[in-house]
Amino acid sequence: MKDFDGKVALVTGTTGIGLATARRLAAGGAAIIACGIDRAANAALKAELESSGAGALVIGADVSVPDQVRDAVAAGVERFGGLDIVVNSAAVHPYGTAVSTDFETWNKAMSVNVGSIYLTAHFGIPEMVRRGGGAIVNVASVQGFACQQNVAAYATTKGAIHTLTRALALDHARSGIRVNSVSPGSIRTPILEKAARGENGTDADVEAAYKRFGEAHPIGRIGEPEEVAELIAFLCSSKAGFCTGADYKIDGGLTAGIGVK
Ligand SMILES: NC(=O)c1ccc[n+]([C@@H]2O[C@H](COP(=O)([O-])OP(=O)(O)OC[C@H]3O[C@@H](n4cnc5c(N)ncnc54)[C@H](O)[C@@H]3O)[C@@H](O)[C@H]2O)c1
């Protein structure tokens, strides 16, 4: 018997940490409803999950749009009979200060990074309640605790995710729904690759940048998406039955010290 046999998991974001999590939960026996806006990534994930024999519904959806999230949840429930797990990994990462960020970009960051978590909760929790409980894991960031410069909108969304995680946990604990977040440091994914290439996409030596980013972490390297997926899988599993309303850092020690070399 695997950890997630008979469970149905909705994962937002079909690259990076979302992709690694979909793979990990599927390997654990879960049926996967994956929602992402990247068509090529969606097609690749669909082919991979289907060829592995996992139950999979991969849906092209903008998770900041209420009807699209409602329809994705409904389609998943119709296909697999219910919903037990939600992992919110989709996000955008705009650069800018409050002065240089326009209002459209600000609102997009809020609606994709935070609004999508509200939407999967709004439409997903009633389904989880029908199953007698479930687990939600939100992917936040160390930037929700201490932020870099020039990421005002992104960092604000990550702090909001910590708060929304606590609010959801408190409101739905007695329905058997556990809600936690994870806060990664630098992880080898497309978002980090974008950061490695620089704000203007001009710096080409991604591996050199990853090495530089890694050196800022006491453990001396950046993390892998599979390492984050493993923590998420634990929090989704019955082994984490007493964990709710909390954030779990996975940052190679980045936020443990001040100016550590
Ligand atoms: N990689 C890191 O260093 C790092 C560090 C801390 C936190 N995070 C967080 O991890 C999560 C996953 O990011 P990642 O690192 O895997 O990068 P990623 O770019 O691979 O993942 C983000 C995903 O969100 C999807 N997405 C964006 N807008 C969407 C929308 N409107 N609707 C549906 N999907 C949408 C993208 O297509 C992409 O698949 C994000 O929440 C990110 O903020 C990443």
mmCIF file of C-alpha atoms and ligand atoms in Angstrom:
data_model
loop_
_atom_site.group_PDB
_atom_site.id
_atom_site.type_symbol
_atom_site.label_atom_id
_atom_site.label_comp_id
_atom_site.label_asym_id
_atom_site.label_seq_id
_atom_site.Cartn_x
_atom_site.Cartn_y
_atom_site.Cartn_z
ATOM 1 C CA MET A 1 0.000 0.000 0.000
ATOM 2 C CA LYS A 2 1.453 3.366 -1.039
ATOM 3 C CA ASP A 3 0.989 6.631 0.930
ATOM 4 C CA PHE A 4 -1.470 8.165 -1.521
ATOM 5 C CA ASP A 5 -3.369 5.154 -2.854
ATOM 6 C CA GLY A 6 -6.995 6.184 -3.458
ATOM 7 C CA LYS A 7 -6.200 9.876 -2.996
ATOM 8 C CA VAL A 8 -6.892 12.610 -5.544
ATOM 9 C CA ALA A 9 -4.463 15.548 -5.663
ATOM 10 C CA LEU A 10 -4.786 18.862 -7.452
ATOM 11 C CA VAL A 11 -1.459 20.549 -8.209
ATOM 12 C CA THR A 12 -1.121 24.041 -9.716
ATOM 13 C CA GLY A 13 1.921 24.773 -11.867
ATOM 14 C CA THR A 14 3.223 22.102 -14.231
ATOM 15 C CA THR A 15 6.940 22.945 -14.200
ATOM 16 C CA GLY A 16 9.572 23.099 -11.475
ATOM 17 C CA ILE A 17 8.264 22.325 -7.978
ATOM 18 C CA GLY A 18 4.715 21.680 -9.262
ATOM 19 C CA LEU A 19 6.036 19.142 -11.762
ATOM 20 C CA ALA A 20 8.229 17.397 -9.177
ATOM 21 C CA THR A 21 5.289 17.303 -6.752
ATOM 22 C CA ALA A 22 2.877 15.878 -9.334
ATOM 23 C CA ARG A 23 5.457 13.167 -10.089
ATOM 24 C CA ARG A 24 6.033 12.414 -6.382
ATOM 25 C CA LEU A 25 2.341 12.217 -5.487
ATOM 26 C CA ALA A 26 1.622 10.088 -8.574
ATOM 27 C CA ALA A 27 4.482 7.747 -7.615
ATOM 28 C CA GLY A 28 2.802 7.507 -4.199
ATOM 29 C CA GLY A 29 -0.405 6.299 -5.823
ATOM 30 C CA ALA A 30 -2.434 9.546 -6.107
ATOM 31 C CA ALA A 31 -4.573 10.451 -9.098
ATOM 32 C CA ILE A 32 -3.386 13.857 -10.293
ATOM 33 C CA ILE A 33 -5.322 16.894 -11.463
ATOM 34 C CA ALA A 34 -2.601 19.236 -12.751
ATOM 35 C CA CYS A 35 -3.454 22.831 -13.702
ATOM 36 C CA GLY A 36 -1.013 25.041 -15.523
ATOM 37 C CA ILE A 37 -0.800 27.801 -18.074
ATOM 38 C CA ASP A 38 2.276 26.449 -19.889
ATOM 39 C CA ARG A 39 0.925 24.346 -22.753
ATOM 40 C CA ALA A 40 4.164 22.572 -23.638
ATOM 41 C CA ALA A 41 4.764 21.630 -19.989
ATOM 42 C CA ASN A 42 1.151 20.454 -19.659
ATOM 43 C CA ALA A 43 1.487 18.195 -22.716
ATOM 44 C CA ALA A 44 4.772 16.715 -21.472
ATOM 45 C CA LEU A 45 3.360 16.033 -17.994
ATOM 46 C CA LYS A 46 0.199 14.466 -19.439
ATOM 47 C CA ALA A 47 2.252 12.113 -21.628
ATOM 48 C CA GLU A 48 4.567 11.221 -18.738
ATOM 49 C CA LEU A 49 1.822 10.494 -16.204
ATOM 50 C CA GLU A 50 -0.260 8.532 -18.699
ATOM 51 C CA SER A 51 2.688 6.396 -19.758
ATOM 52 C CA SER A 52 3.485 5.661 -16.109
ATOM 53 C CA GLY A 53 -0.072 4.393 -15.639
ATOM 54 C CA ALA A 54 -0.980 7.101 -13.094
ATOM 55 C CA GLY A 55 -4.506 8.523 -13.164
ATOM 56 C CA ALA A 56 -4.026 11.994 -14.582
ATOM 57 C CA LEU A 57 -6.062 14.935 -15.769
ATOM 58 C CA VAL A 58 -3.876 17.778 -16.992
ATOM 59 C CA ILE A 59 -5.827 20.970 -17.523
ATOM 60 C CA GLY A 60 -4.695 24.114 -19.309
ATOM 61 C CA ALA A 61 -5.927 26.755 -16.882
ATOM 62 C CA ASP A 62 -5.126 30.235 -15.673
ATOM 63 C CA VAL A 63 -5.439 29.629 -11.944
ATOM 64 C CA SER A 64 -6.129 33.307 -11.256
ATOM 65 C CA VAL A 65 -9.475 33.056 -13.108
ATOM 66 C CA PRO A 66 -12.366 31.880 -10.905
ATOM 67 C CA ASP A 67 -14.328 29.980 -13.590
ATOM 68 C CA GLN A 68 -11.226 28.121 -14.722
ATOM 69 C CA VAL A 69 -10.402 26.912 -11.216
ATOM 70 C CA ARG A 70 -14.052 26.016 -10.536
ATOM 71 C CA ASP A 71 -14.173 24.001 -13.779
ATOM 72 C CA ALA A 72 -10.847 22.273 -13.087
ATOM 73 C CA VAL A 73 -11.985 21.160 -9.635
ATOM 74 C CA ALA A 74 -15.329 19.987 -11.055
ATOM 75 C CA ALA A 75 -13.662 18.071 -13.907
ATOM 76 C CA GLY A 76 -11.253 16.385 -11.483
ATOM 77 C CA VAL A 77 -13.999 15.427 -9.076
ATOM 78 C CA GLU A 78 -16.087 14.061 -11.931
ATOM 79 C CA ARG A 79 -13.176 11.987 -13.264
ATOM 80 C CA PHE A 80 -11.772 10.702 -9.966
ATOM 81 C CA GLY A 81 -14.733 10.906 -7.569
ATOM 82 C CA GLY A 82 -13.465 13.513 -5.094
ATOM 83 C CA LEU A 83 -10.580 15.670 -3.922
ATOM 84 C CA ASP A 84 -8.185 15.031 -1.003
ATOM 85 C CA ILE A 85 -5.040 17.105 -1.586
ATOM 86 C CA VAL A 86 -4.272 20.529 -3.055
ATOM 87 C CA VAL A 87 -0.750 21.794 -3.702
ATOM 88 C CA ASN A 88 -0.554 25.425 -4.832
ATOM 89 C CA SER A 89 2.726 25.962 -6.646
ATOM 90 C CA ALA A 90 1.781 28.278 -9.557
ATOM 91 C CA ALA A 91 3.282 31.749 -9.370
ATOM 92 C CA VAL A 92 4.659 34.679 -11.285
ATOM 93 C CA HIS A 93 7.820 36.513 -10.222
ATOM 94 C CA PRO A 94 7.828 40.113 -11.394
ATOM 95 C CA TYR A 95 10.771 42.358 -10.595
ATOM 96 C CA GLY A 96 10.362 45.940 -9.428
ATOM 97 C CA THR A 97 9.996 48.385 -6.589
ATOM 98 C CA ALA A 98 6.627 49.867 -5.647
ATOM 99 C CA VAL A 99 7.585 52.790 -7.875
ATOM 100 C CA SER A 100 8.660 50.823 -10.936
ATOM 101 C CA THR A 101 5.916 48.149 -10.723
ATOM 102 C CA ASP A 102 2.756 49.160 -12.594
ATOM 103 C CA PHE A 103 -0.638 48.431 -11.077
ATOM 104 C CA GLU A 104 -1.466 45.717 -13.627
ATOM 105 C CA THR A 105 1.713 43.799 -12.756
ATOM 106 C CA TRP A 106 1.032 44.273 -9.041
ATOM 107 C CA ASN A 107 -2.522 42.940 -9.391
ATOM 108 C CA LYS A 108 -1.391 40.018 -11.529
ATOM 109 C CA ALA A 109 1.104 38.926 -8.876
ATOM 110 C CA MET A 110 -1.621 39.149 -6.230
ATOM 111 C CA SER A 111 -4.186 37.257 -8.281
ATOM 112 C CA VAL A 112 -1.878 34.477 -9.509
ATOM 113 C CA ASN A 113 0.220 33.951 -6.378
ATOM 114 C CA VAL A 114 -2.413 34.561 -3.676
ATOM 115 C CA GLY A 115 -5.773 34.644 -5.483
ATOM 116 C CA SER A 116 -5.218 31.160 -6.908
ATOM 117 C CA ILE A 117 -4.806 29.792 -3.367
ATOM 118 C CA TYR A 118 -8.058 31.440 -2.328
ATOM 119 C CA LEU A 119 -9.732 29.984 -5.448
ATOM 120 C CA THR A 120 -8.524 26.397 -4.980
ATOM 121 C CA ALA A 121 -9.665 26.667 -1.344
ATOM 122 C CA HIS A 122 -13.000 28.238 -2.267
ATOM 123 C CA PHE A 123 -13.866 25.520 -4.770
ATOM 124 C CA GLY A 124 -11.775 22.675 -3.376
ATOM 125 C CA ILE A 125 -12.480 22.701 0.368
ATOM 126 C CA PRO A 126 -16.184 21.805 0.038
ATOM 127 C CA GLU A 127 -15.082 18.735 -1.969
ATOM 128 C CA MET A 128 -12.480 17.830 0.668
ATOM 129 C CA VAL A 129 -15.106 18.182 3.398
ATOM 130 C CA ARG A 130 -17.278 15.676 1.489
ATOM 131 C CA ARG A 131 -14.343 13.218 1.725
ATOM 132 C CA GLY A 132 -14.044 13.796 5.477
ATOM 133 C CA GLY A 133 -10.871 15.913 5.314
ATOM 134 C CA GLY A 134 -7.725 16.551 3.352
ATOM 135 C CA ALA A 135 -4.468 18.467 3.112
ATOM 136 C CA ILE A 136 -3.419 21.702 1.423
ATOM 137 C CA VAL A 137 0.192 22.781 0.924
ATOM 138 C CA ASN A 138 0.980 26.267 -0.349
ATOM 139 C CA VAL A 139 4.369 27.046 -1.840
ATOM 140 C CA ALA A 140 5.499 30.330 -0.268
ATOM 141 C CA SER A 141 9.152 31.458 -0.127
ATOM 142 C CA VAL A 142 11.870 32.627 2.210
ATOM 143 C CA GLN A 143 10.995 36.024 0.707
ATOM 144 C CA GLY A 144 7.878 35.951 2.875
ATOM 145 C CA PHE A 145 10.218 36.344 5.882
ATOM 146 C CA ALA A 146 13.106 38.459 4.640
ATOM 147 C CA CYS A 147 13.102 39.836 1.139
ATOM 148 C CA GLN A 148 15.514 40.922 -1.503
ATOM 149 C CA GLN A 149 15.397 44.322 -3.148
ATOM 150 C CA ASN A 150 13.403 44.969 -6.306
ATOM 151 C CA VAL A 151 10.766 42.230 -5.772
ATOM 152 C CA ALA A 152 8.121 44.259 -3.878
ATOM 153 C CA ALA A 153 5.070 42.553 -5.413
ATOM 154 C CA TYR A 154 6.478 39.009 -5.336
ATOM 155 C CA ALA A 155 7.708 39.232 -1.738
ATOM 156 C CA THR A 156 4.388 40.727 -0.618
ATOM 157 C CA THR A 157 2.513 37.764 -2.120
ATOM 158 C CA LYS A 158 4.729 35.331 -0.245
ATOM 159 C CA GLY A 159 4.043 37.006 3.106
ATOM 160 C CA ALA A 160 0.333 36.918 2.253
ATOM 161 C CA ILE A 161 0.587 33.178 1.555
ATOM 162 C CA HIS A 162 1.923 32.610 5.087
ATOM 163 C CA THR A 163 -1.073 34.468 6.517
ATOM 164 C CA LEU A 164 -3.650 32.825 4.233
ATOM 165 C CA THR A 165 -2.185 29.445 5.218
ATOM 166 C CA ARG A 166 -2.829 30.176 8.898
ATOM 167 C CA ALA A 167 -6.346 31.508 8.212
ATOM 168 C CA LEU A 168 -7.322 28.432 6.171
ATOM 169 C CA ALA A 169 -5.830 26.102 8.775
ATOM 170 C CA LEU A 170 -7.831 27.671 11.604
ATOM 171 C CA ASP A 171 -11.103 27.887 9.704
ATOM 172 C CA HIS A 172 -11.073 24.276 8.484
ATOM 173 C CA ALA A 173 -9.202 22.324 11.160
ATOM 174 C CA ARG A 174 -12.391 20.872 12.623
ATOM 175 C CA SER A 175 -13.348 19.624 9.153
ATOM 176 C CA GLY A 176 -10.178 17.540 9.140
ATOM 177 C CA ILE A 177 -8.393 19.761 6.640
ATOM 178 C CA ARG A 178 -4.746 20.517 7.379
ATOM 179 C CA VAL A 179 -3.149 23.544 5.715
ATOM 180 C CA ASN A 180 0.587 24.255 5.691
ATOM 181 C CA SER A 181 3.096 26.142 3.584
ATOM 182 C CA VAL A 182 6.662 25.489 2.551
ATOM 183 C CA SER A 183 9.202 28.262 2.094
ATOM 184 C CA PRO A 184 12.030 27.314 -0.217
ATOM 185 C CA GLY A 185 15.350 29.071 -0.676
ATOM 186 C CA SER A 186 16.841 28.934 -4.175
ATOM 187 C CA ILE A 187 15.653 25.856 -6.076
ATOM 188 C CA ARG A 188 16.752 24.743 -9.562
ATOM 189 C CA THR A 189 13.552 25.525 -11.554
ATOM 190 C CA PRO A 190 12.478 27.797 -14.449
ATOM 191 C CA ILE A 191 11.786 30.718 -12.037
ATOM 192 C CA LEU A 192 15.366 30.536 -10.728
ATOM 193 C CA GLU A 193 16.715 30.186 -14.255
ATOM 194 C CA LYS A 194 14.976 33.450 -15.085
ATOM 195 C CA ALA A 195 16.613 35.055 -12.055
ATOM 196 C CA ALA A 196 19.970 33.575 -13.114
ATOM 197 C CA ARG A 197 19.615 35.127 -16.553
ATOM 198 C CA GLY A 198 19.083 38.503 -14.920
ATOM 199 C CA GLU A 199 16.222 40.951 -14.990
ATOM 200 C CA ASN A 200 16.760 41.614 -18.693
ATOM 201 C CA GLY A 201 17.407 37.982 -19.615
ATOM 202 C CA THR A 202 20.909 38.827 -20.767
ATOM 203 C CA ASP A 203 23.193 36.901 -18.387
ATOM 204 C CA ALA A 204 23.792 33.567 -20.080
ATOM 205 C CA ASP A 205 25.927 31.640 -17.597
ATOM 206 C CA VAL A 206 23.137 30.019 -15.610
ATOM 207 C CA GLU A 207 25.340 27.397 -13.928
ATOM 208 C CA ALA A 208 27.739 30.097 -12.680
ATOM 209 C CA ALA A 209 24.765 32.003 -11.273
ATOM 210 C CA TYR A 210 23.437 28.833 -9.589
ATOM 211 C CA LYS A 211 26.865 28.370 -8.001
ATOM 212 C CA ARG A 212 26.777 31.967 -6.767
ATOM 213 C CA PHE A 213 23.236 31.554 -5.406
ATOM 214 C CA GLY A 214 24.270 28.260 -3.792
ATOM 215 C CA GLU A 215 27.181 29.896 -2.004
ATOM 216 C CA ALA A 216 24.745 32.274 -0.278
ATOM 217 C CA HIS A 217 23.127 29.241 1.382
ATOM 218 C CA PRO A 218 25.081 27.827 4.380
ATOM 219 C CA ILE A 219 24.703 24.323 2.917
ATOM 220 C CA GLY A 220 26.685 25.553 -0.115
ATOM 221 C CA ARG A 221 24.365 24.735 -3.003
ATOM 222 C CA ILE A 222 20.915 25.465 -4.372
ATOM 223 C CA GLY A 223 18.114 22.967 -3.747
ATOM 224 C CA GLU A 224 16.457 20.560 -6.153
ATOM 225 C CA PRO A 225 12.700 20.560 -6.877
ATOM 226 C CA GLU A 226 12.524 16.899 -5.814
ATOM 227 C CA GLU A 227 13.725 17.874 -2.321
ATOM 228 C CA VAL A 228 10.842 20.341 -1.998
ATOM 229 C CA ALA A 229 8.394 17.780 -3.428
ATOM 230 C CA GLU A 230 9.463 15.303 -0.741
ATOM 231 C CA LEU A 231 8.636 17.796 2.044
ATOM 232 C CA ILE A 232 5.321 18.634 0.367
ATOM 233 C CA ALA A 233 4.491 14.923 0.066
ATOM 234 C CA PHE A 234 5.190 14.453 3.781
ATOM 235 C CA LEU A 235 2.883 17.355 4.671
ATOM 236 C CA CYS A 236 0.168 15.898 2.401
ATOM 237 C CA SER A 237 0.455 12.459 3.981
ATOM 238 C CA SER A 238 -1.186 11.013 7.067
ATOM 239 C CA LYS A 239 2.286 10.974 8.699
ATOM 240 C CA ALA A 240 1.849 14.747 9.123
ATOM 241 C CA GLY A 241 -1.504 14.336 10.856
ATOM 242 C CA PHE A 242 -0.676 16.821 13.666
ATOM 243 C CA CYS A 243 0.858 19.460 11.364
ATOM 244 C CA THR A 244 -1.359 22.370 10.454
ATOM 245 C CA GLY A 245 -1.184 26.161 10.237
ATOM 246 C CA ALA A 246 2.596 26.128 9.986
ATOM 247 C CA ASP A 247 5.313 27.045 7.546
ATOM 248 C CA TYR A 248 8.253 24.733 6.865
ATOM 249 C CA LYS A 249 11.439 26.313 5.564
ATOM 250 C CA ILE A 250 13.504 24.334 3.091
ATOM 251 C CA ASP A 251 16.335 26.754 2.445
ATOM 252 C CA GLY A 252 19.712 25.121 3.125
ATOM 253 C CA GLY A 253 20.037 27.247 6.265
ATOM 254 C CA LEU A 254 19.667 30.543 4.373
ATOM 255 C CA THR A 255 17.453 32.224 6.973
ATOM 256 C CA ALA A 256 19.122 30.644 10.025
ATOM 257 C CA GLY A 257 21.908 33.182 10.383
ATOM 258 C CA ILE A 258 23.135 36.674 9.603
ATOM 259 C CA GLY A 259 26.006 37.163 7.177
ATOM 260 C CA VAL A 260 27.217 33.543 7.490
ATOM 261 C CA LYS A 261 30.162 32.618 5.213
HETATM 262 N N1 LIG B 1 12.653 28.137 -7.546
HETATM 263 C C1 LIG B 1 12.909 28.865 -6.467
HETATM 264 O O1 LIG B 1 14.062 29.245 -6.196
HETATM 265 C C2 LIG B 1 11.781 29.229 -5.554
HETATM 266 C C3 LIG B 1 12.096 29.763 -4.286
HETATM 267 C C4 LIG B 1 11.073 30.086 -3.420
HETATM 268 C C5 LIG B 1 9.754 29.889 -3.797
HETATM 269 N N2 LIG B 1 9.477 29.377 -5.032
HETATM 270 C C6 LIG B 1 8.078 29.178 -5.375
HETATM 271 O O2 LIG B 1 7.894 27.871 -5.864
HETATM 272 C C7 LIG B 1 6.688 27.850 -6.638
HETATM 273 C C8 LIG B 1 6.942 27.109 -7.915
HETATM 274 O O3 LIG B 1 7.871 27.840 -8.684
HETATM 275 P P1 LIG B 1 9.034 27.079 -9.438
HETATM 276 O O4 LIG B 1 10.284 27.454 -8.774
HETATM 277 O O5 LIG B 1 8.679 25.658 -9.597
HETATM 278 O O6 LIG B 1 9.059 27.860 -10.842
HETATM 279 P P2 LIG B 1 8.200 27.576 -12.149
HETATM 280 O O7 LIG B 1 8.264 28.812 -12.958
HETATM 281 O O8 LIG B 1 8.670 26.311 -12.764
HETATM 282 O O9 LIG B 1 6.725 27.343 -11.590
HETATM 283 C C9 LIG B 1 5.693 28.295 -11.631
HETATM 284 C C10 LIG B 1 4.582 27.704 -12.457
HETATM 285 O O10 LIG B 1 3.415 28.548 -12.365
HETATM 286 C C11 LIG B 1 2.807 28.542 -13.636
HETATM 287 N N3 LIG B 1 1.913 29.679 -13.756
HETATM 288 C C12 LIG B 1 2.241 30.988 -13.772
HETATM 289 N N4 LIG B 1 1.129 31.736 -13.905
HETATM 290 C C13 LIG B 1 0.091 30.870 -13.960
HETATM 291 C C14 LIG B 1 -1.316 31.034 -14.095
HETATM 292 N N5 LIG B 1 -1.882 32.249 -14.172
HETATM 293 N N6 LIG B 1 -2.104 29.928 -14.132
HETATM 294 C C15 LIG B 1 -1.540 28.686 -14.053
HETATM 295 N N7 LIG B 1 -0.223 28.467 -13.921
HETATM 296 C C16 LIG B 1 0.584 29.563 -13.871
HETATM 297 C C17 LIG B 1 3.973 28.590 -14.613
HETATM 298 O O11 LIG B 1 3.587 28.244 -15.933
HETATM 299 C C18 LIG B 1 4.909 27.585 -13.954
HETATM 300 O O12 LIG B 1 4.601 26.288 -14.403
HETATM 301 C C19 LIG B 1 6.284 29.300 -6.838
HETATM 302 O O13 LIG B 1 5.245 29.598 -5.942
HETATM 303 C C20 LIG B 1 7.538 30.054 -6.468
HETATM 304 O O14 LIG B 1 7.258 31.361 -6.026
HETATM 305 C C21 LIG B 1 10.454 29.033 -5.907
#
